[in-house]
CSV table of C-alpha atoms in Angstrom, one decimal:
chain,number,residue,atom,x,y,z
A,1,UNK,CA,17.4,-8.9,27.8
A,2,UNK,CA,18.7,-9.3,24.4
A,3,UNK,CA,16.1,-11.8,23.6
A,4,UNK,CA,13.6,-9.2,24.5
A,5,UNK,CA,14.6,-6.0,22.3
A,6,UNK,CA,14.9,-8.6,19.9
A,7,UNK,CA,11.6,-9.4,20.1
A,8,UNK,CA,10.1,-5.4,20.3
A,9,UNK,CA,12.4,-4.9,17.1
A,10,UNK,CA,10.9,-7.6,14.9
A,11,UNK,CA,7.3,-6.1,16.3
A,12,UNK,CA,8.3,-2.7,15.2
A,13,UNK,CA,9.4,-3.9,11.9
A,14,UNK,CA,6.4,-5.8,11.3
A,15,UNK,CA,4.8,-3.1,12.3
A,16,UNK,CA,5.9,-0.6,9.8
A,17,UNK,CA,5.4,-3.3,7.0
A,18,UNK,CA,1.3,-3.7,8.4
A,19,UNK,CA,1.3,0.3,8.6
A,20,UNK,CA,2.7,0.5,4.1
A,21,UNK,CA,-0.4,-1.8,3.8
A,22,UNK,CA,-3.2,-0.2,6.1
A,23,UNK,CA,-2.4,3.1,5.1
A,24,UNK,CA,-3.5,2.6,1.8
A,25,UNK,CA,-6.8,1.3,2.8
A,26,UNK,CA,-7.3,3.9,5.6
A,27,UNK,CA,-6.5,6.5,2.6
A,28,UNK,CA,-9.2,5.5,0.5
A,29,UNK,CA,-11.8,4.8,3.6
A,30,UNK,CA,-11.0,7.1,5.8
A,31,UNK,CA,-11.1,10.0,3.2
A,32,UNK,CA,-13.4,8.3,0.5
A,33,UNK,CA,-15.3,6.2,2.6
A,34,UNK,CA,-15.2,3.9,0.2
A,35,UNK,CA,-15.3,0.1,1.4
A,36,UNK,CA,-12.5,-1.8,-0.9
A,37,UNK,CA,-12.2,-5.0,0.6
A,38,UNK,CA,-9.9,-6.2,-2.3
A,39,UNK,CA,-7.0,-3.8,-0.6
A,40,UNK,CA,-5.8,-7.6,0.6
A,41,UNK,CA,-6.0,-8.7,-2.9
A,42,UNK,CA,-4.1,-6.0,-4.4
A,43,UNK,CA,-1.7,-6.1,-1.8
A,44,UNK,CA,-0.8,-10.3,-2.7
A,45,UNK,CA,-1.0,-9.1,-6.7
A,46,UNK,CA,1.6,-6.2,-6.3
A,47,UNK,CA,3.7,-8.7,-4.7
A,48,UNK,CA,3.6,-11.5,-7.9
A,49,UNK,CA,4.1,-9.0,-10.0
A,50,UNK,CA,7.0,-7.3,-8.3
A,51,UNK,CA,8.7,-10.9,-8.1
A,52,UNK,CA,7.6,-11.4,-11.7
A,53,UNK,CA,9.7,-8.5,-13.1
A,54,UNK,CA,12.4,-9.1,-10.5
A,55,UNK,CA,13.3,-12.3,-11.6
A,56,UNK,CA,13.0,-11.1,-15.5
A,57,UNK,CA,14.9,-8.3,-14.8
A,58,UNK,CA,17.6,-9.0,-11.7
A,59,UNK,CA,16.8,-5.7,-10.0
A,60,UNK,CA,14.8,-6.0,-7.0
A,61,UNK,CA,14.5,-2.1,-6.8
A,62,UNK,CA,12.1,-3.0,-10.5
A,63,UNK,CA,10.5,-4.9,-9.0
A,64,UNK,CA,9.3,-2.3,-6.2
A,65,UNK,CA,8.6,0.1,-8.8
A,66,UNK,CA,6.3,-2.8,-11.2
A,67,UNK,CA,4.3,-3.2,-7.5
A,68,UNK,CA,3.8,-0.1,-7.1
A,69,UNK,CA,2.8,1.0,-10.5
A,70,UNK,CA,0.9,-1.7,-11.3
A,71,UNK,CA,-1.2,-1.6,-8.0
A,72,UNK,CA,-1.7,2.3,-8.2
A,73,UNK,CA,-3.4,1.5,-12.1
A,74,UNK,CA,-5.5,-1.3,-10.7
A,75,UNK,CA,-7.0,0.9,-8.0
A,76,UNK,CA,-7.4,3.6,-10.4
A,77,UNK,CA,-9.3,1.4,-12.5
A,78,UNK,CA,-11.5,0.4,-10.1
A,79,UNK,CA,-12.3,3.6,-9.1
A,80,UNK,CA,-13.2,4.6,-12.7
A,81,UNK,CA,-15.0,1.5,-13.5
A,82,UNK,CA,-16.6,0.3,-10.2
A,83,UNK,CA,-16.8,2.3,-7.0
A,84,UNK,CA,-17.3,5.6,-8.9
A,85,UNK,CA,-20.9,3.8,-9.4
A,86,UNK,CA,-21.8,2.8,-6.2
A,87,UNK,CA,-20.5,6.1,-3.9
A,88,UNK,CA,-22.5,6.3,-0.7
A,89,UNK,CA,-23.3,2.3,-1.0
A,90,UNK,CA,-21.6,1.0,1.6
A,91,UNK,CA,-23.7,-2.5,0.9
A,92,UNK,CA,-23.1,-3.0,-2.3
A,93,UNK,CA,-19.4,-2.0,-2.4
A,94,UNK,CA,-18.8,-4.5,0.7
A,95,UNK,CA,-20.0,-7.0,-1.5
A,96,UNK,CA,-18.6,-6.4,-4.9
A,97,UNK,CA,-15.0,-5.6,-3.5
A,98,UNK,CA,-15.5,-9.5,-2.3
A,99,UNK,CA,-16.5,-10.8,-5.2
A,100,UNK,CA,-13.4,-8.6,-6.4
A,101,UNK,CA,-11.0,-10.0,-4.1
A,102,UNK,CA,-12.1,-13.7,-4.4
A,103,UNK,CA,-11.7,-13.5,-8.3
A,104,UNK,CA,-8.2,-12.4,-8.3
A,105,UNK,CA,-7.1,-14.8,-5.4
A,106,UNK,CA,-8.8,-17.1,-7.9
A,107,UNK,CA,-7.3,-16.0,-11.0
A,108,UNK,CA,-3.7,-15.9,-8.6
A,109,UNK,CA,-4.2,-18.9,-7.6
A,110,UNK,CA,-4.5,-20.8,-11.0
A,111,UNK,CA,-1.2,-18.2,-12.5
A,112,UNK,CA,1.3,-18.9,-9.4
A,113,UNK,CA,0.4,-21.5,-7.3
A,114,UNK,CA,0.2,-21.8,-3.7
A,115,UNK,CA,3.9,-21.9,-4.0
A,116,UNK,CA,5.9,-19.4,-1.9
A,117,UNK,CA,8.1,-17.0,-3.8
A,118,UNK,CA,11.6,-15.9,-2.2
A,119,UNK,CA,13.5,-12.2,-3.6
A,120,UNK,CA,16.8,-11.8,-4.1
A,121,UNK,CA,17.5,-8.7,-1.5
A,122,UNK,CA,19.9,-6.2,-2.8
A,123,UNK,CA,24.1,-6.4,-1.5
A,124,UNK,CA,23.8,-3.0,0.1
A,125,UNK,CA,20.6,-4.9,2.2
A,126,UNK,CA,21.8,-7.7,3.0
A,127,UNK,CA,24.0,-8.6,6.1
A,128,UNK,CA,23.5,-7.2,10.0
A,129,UNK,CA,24.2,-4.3,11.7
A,130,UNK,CA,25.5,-3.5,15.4
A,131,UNK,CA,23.3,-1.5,17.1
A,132,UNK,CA,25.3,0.3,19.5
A,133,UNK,CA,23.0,1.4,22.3
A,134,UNK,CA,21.5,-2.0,22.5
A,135,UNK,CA,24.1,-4.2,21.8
A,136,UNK,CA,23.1,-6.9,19.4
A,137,UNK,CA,22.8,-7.3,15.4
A,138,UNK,CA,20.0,-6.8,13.2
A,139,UNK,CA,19.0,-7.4,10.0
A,140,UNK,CA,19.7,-4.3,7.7
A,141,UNK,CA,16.5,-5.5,5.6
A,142,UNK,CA,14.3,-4.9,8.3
A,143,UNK,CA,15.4,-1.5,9.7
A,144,UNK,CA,15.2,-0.8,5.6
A,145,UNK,CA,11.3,-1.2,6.2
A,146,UNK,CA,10.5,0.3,9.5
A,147,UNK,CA,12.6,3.3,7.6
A,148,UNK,CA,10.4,3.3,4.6
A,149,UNK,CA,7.4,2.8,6.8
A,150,UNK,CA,8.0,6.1,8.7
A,151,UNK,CA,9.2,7.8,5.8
A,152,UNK,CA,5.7,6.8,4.1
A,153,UNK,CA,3.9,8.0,7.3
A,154,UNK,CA,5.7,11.4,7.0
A,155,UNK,CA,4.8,11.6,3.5
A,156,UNK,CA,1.2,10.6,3.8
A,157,UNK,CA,0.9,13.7,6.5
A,158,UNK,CA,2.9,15.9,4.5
A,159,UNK,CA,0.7,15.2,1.7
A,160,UNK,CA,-2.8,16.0,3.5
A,161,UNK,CA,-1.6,18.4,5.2
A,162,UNK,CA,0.5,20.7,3.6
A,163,UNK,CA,-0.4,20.7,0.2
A,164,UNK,CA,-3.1,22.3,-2.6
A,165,UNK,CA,-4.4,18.0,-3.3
A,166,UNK,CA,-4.1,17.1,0.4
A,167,UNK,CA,-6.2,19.8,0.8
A,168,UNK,CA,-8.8,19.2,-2.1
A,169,UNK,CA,-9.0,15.7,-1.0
A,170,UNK,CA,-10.3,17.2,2.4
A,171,UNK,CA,-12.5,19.6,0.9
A,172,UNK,CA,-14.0,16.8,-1.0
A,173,UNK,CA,-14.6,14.5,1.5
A,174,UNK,CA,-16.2,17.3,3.7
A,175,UNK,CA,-18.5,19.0,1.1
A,176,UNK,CA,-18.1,17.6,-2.0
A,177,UNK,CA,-20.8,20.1,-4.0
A,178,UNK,CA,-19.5,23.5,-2.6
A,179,UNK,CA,-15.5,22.0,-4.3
A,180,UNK,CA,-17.4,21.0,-7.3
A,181,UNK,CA,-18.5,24.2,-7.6
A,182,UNK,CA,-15.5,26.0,-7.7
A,183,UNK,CA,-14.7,24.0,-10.9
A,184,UNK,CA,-12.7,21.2,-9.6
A,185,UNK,CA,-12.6,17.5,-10.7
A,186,UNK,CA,-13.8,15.6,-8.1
A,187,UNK,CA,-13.9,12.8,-9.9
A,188,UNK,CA,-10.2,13.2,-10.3
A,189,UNK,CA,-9.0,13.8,-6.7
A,190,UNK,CA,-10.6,10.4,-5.8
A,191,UNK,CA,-8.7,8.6,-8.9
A,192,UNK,CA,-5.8,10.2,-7.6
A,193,UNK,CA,-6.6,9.0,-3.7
A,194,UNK,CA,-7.7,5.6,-5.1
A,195,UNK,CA,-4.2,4.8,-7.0
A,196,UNK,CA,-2.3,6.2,-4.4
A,197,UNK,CA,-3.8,3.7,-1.9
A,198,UNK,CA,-3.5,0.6,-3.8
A,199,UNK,CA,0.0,1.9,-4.4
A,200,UNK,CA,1.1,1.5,-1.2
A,201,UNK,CA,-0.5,-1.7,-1.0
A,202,UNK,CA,1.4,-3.0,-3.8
A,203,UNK,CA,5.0,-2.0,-2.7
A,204,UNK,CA,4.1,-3.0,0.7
A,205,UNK,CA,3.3,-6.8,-1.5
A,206,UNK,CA,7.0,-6.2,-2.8
C-alpha cells in the first residue's frame, strides 16, 4: 500500500511540473492560436540559464527568477519579431517555430553539452516530511512543485477570469476588430500573453 501512494504521489508531482509547462503553451494556443512549437525549446533554455545564474550567484531562488525573466523576454520577442507576421498561418508558424526550436537545441547543444546539470535545492527544501494520513515520507521538493503548480493554475484562472487583461485577452481572441476599435492595443495584449507563456515555461525549466 505504501508502495502504491508512493507511486500516485510522484504522478501527481510530475504532474504539476508537466501542467507549469503546458500551461504556457495552452496560453498562447488556446487564446492566440498561435502554433509555437519552440515552447519545448524555451522550456530547456530557461532551465540553463536558471542553473547559469544559480551557480554564479548561490541562490537557487535567482535562478527561478533569471528562468523566468529571461523566457518571458524571449517569447515576447518572438511575438514582436515573428508570429506577429504570420497570425492566422497556422503552416507557416508550424514550420518556422521548428526551425526555431532546432536552432536553439543547436545553439544549446554547442554552449552546455549533453551534460546533465544538477541544482543545489534550498535548506528549507531539502529533507522529507511525514505525511500523517498516509503514513510515509516524502520529499519536501516535490510537494514544493505540485504547490506551485496549483498555485499557478489558480492564478492562471484568476487572471482570465477576474480581471480587466484576462478579459481583453478574451475579447481579443473572440473579435479582435470590434476591441481594436475601442482603442485598445491588441498588439500589446498578445505580447503580454506571449511572455507570460514562455514564462511559465522557463520556471517550469528551473
Amino acid at each position: 500500500m505504501k508502495l502504491f501512494l508512493l507511486t500516485i504521489l510522484n504522478s501527481l508531482t510530475l504532474a504539476g511540473l508537466y501542467f507549469l509547462v503546458a500551461s504556457g503553451f495552452s496560453l498562447v494556443f488556446g487564446l492566440m492560436r498561435s502554433v509555437n512549437l519552440a515552447h519545448g525549446a524555451l522550456y530547456l533554455l530557461g532551465g540553463y540559464i536558471g542553473w547559469e545564474v544559480a551557480e554564479f550567484s548561490g541562490s537557487w531562488l535567482n535562478g527561478i527568477a533569471a528562468g523566468a525573466v529571461s523566457m518571458a523576454l524571449c517569447g515576447a520577442f518572438l511575438q514582436l519579431c515573428v508570429f506577429r507576421f504570420l497570425e492566422g498561418q497556422e503552416l507557416r508558424q508550424t514550420l518556422v517555430s521548428i526551425g526555431l526550436s532546432i536552432i536553439v537545441a543547436d545553439v544549446m547543444l554547442a554552449t552546455w553539452g549533453g551534460q546533465a546539470y544538477q541544482f543545489e535545492v534550498p535548506d528549507f527544501l531539502w529533507g522529507s516530511v511525514k505525511i500523517p494520513l498516509l503514513g510515509l515520507k516524502y520529499p519536501i521538493y516535490r510537494l514544493f512543485v505540485l504547490a506551485a503548480a496549483v498555485l499557478a493554475g489558480i492564478l492562471l484562472w484568476l487572471l482570465l477570469n477576474r480581471t480587466r487583461l484576462g478579459k481583453m485577452i478574451r475579447a481579443g481572441v473572440d473579435d479582435r476588430t470590434m476591441l481594436e476599435a475601442t482603442g485598445v492595443d491588441i498588439q500589446k495584449i498578445f505580447v503580454v500573453v506571449f511572455a507570460l507563456g514562455a514564462g511559465l515555461a522557463g520556471l517550469a525549466g528551473v
